[in-house]
Amino acid sequence: MTSTHTVLGLETSCDETAAAVVRLDADGRVEVLSSIVGTQVDAHAPYGGVVPEIAARAHVETIDAIAAEALKVAGLGYGDITGVAATAGPGLVGGVMVGLSFGKAVALARGLPLVAVNHLEGHAVSARLAAEIPYPFLLLLVSGGHCQLLEVAGVGACRRLGTTIDDAAGEAFDKIAKTLGLPYPGGPALERLAEGGDASAFTLPRALLGREGFDFSFSGLKTAAARLAETVTNDIERQNLAAAVQAAIARQLGERTERAMAAYAEEHRDQPLRFVVAGGVAANGVVRTKLKTVAESRGFSFDAPPLAYCTDNAAMIALAGAERLALGISDPLDAPARPRWPLDAAAALANPIHVHGRKGAKA
Ligand code: KG4
Ligand code: ZN
């Protein structure tokens, strides 16, 4: 690395309009100068999920004010930034285009380099916003649209070990929460309901238990939970079912991650073993605790981003961009917005069934 990069990050791939300023210095030190997240939760809540057209319009209406706010909080003007990083996918393409076009306009007007960032690469570096975590590390990326185990060897160098064969973990949280009558977004609401619940009050299926490989599956759990939700008659039972669902999701994440840790450790003998969990579901306390226990038992260090950087934000996009700029990598101003964009393209092509996660909002 040769110089300091002060990067404006922009994130508009789903239902948060976010902008941030992150500084990466020549020694690799990271400083988040600002991180503004404008949520659209209220606009989508009546529909029980993200409505793409509403999201895109809301991004258009707020992106300039949110970017201005990010600069103001950082105490900087457009003249002080050295690069622009905007999410270019995967996500709702109408929204992606808003942030990416805004980023291109800033880059063009100011003569700055642009980085078209893969949203998943943003999540992959998000724990590095608050802790020094050298490459390589084993990553569990668990969000509303993704549930993947990846070996992250360096900037842009991800190898996918496993992914979900049906729903993402966050999607399972959201859908089950809906059957329990909880508001969107379901994950945090289900976690609150589960507090004090007895997870052992319900028995739920254990998908892929002991099965070869590192893939995930949550559709059986979703179906079983939906059926049980219909039989629940009082608040205590609802609370218990929420706790059981949360424990079942955490358990599967723990089991599959533990298998991947064993394989990763084989391949990285005599090297530091690092594990990172990122994405919206990493905000869940029970999930974090489970994964921390598994990591400790397998001799891995454990890191998770601070809660504000688990769910979608632009600081992680700015850092992903800064890391690329530090390596001399930037993108042309005609970089496309991409609805689908796997981190490990080779793995996705080799196993096309795995390209299909959520279709729509978070794909
Ligand atoms: O990373 P993210 O903000 O967006 C995507 O890129 O998908 O993740 C959002 C997902 C949603 O499914 C949401 O319900 C889930 O993360 N989530 C949680 C929690 N906070 C967010 N799931 C369980 N417990 C939470 N505390
Ligand atoms: Zn995300």
Coordinates of N, CA and C and ligand atoms in Angstrom, one line a residue, residues 11 13-14 119-120 123 141 143-144 146 279-280 310-313 316 362, ligand 2:
E11 N -24.4 2.5 -0.7 CA -25.1 1.2 -0.7 C -26.6 1.4 -0.9
S13 N -28.6 -1.5 -2.5 CA -28.9 -2.7 -3.2 C -30.2 -3.3 -2.7
C14 N -30.7 -2.9 -1.5 CA -32.0 -3.4 -1.0 C -32.9 -2.3 -0.4
H119 N -21.6 -6.4 -3.3 CA -22.2 -6.2 -2.0 C -21.7 -7.3 -1.0
L120 N -21.5 -8.5 -1.5 CA -21.0 -9.6 -0.7 C -19.6 -9.4 -0.2
H123 N -19.8 -7.3 2.8 CA -20.0 -8.1 4.0 C -18.8 -8.8 4.4
L141 N -21.1 -16.1 5.7 CA -21.8 -14.9 5.3 C -23.3 -15.3 5.4
S143 N -27.0 -13.7 5.5 CA -27.9 -12.5 5.4 C -29.3 -12.9 4.9
G144 N -30.0 -11.9 4.5 CA -31.4 -12.2 4.0 C -31.4 -13.0 2.7
H146 N -28.3 -14.6 1.5 CA -27.2 -15.5 1.3 C -26.8 -16.2 2.6
G279 N -22.9 -10.4 8.0 CA -24.3 -10.3 7.4 C -25.3 -10.1 8.4
G280 N -26.5 -9.8 8.0 CA -27.6 -9.4 9.0 C -27.8 -10.4 10.1
C310 N -23.3 -5.3 10.8 CA -23.8 -6.6 10.4 C -24.8 -6.4 9.3
T311 N -25.8 -5.6 9.5 CA -26.8 -5.4 8.5 C -26.3 -4.4 7.5
D312 N -27.0 -4.2 6.4 CA -26.5 -3.4 5.3 C -26.1 -2.0 5.7
N313 N -24.9 -1.6 5.2 CA -24.4 -0.3 5.5 C -23.4 0.1 4.4
M316 N -18.9 -0.7 5.0 CA -18.3 -1.9 4.5 C -18.0 -1.8 3.0
K362 N -33.3 -9.9 -2.3 CA -31.9 -10.0 -1.8 C -31.1 -10.8 -2.7
Ligands
ZN2 ZN -26.4 -7.4 2.8

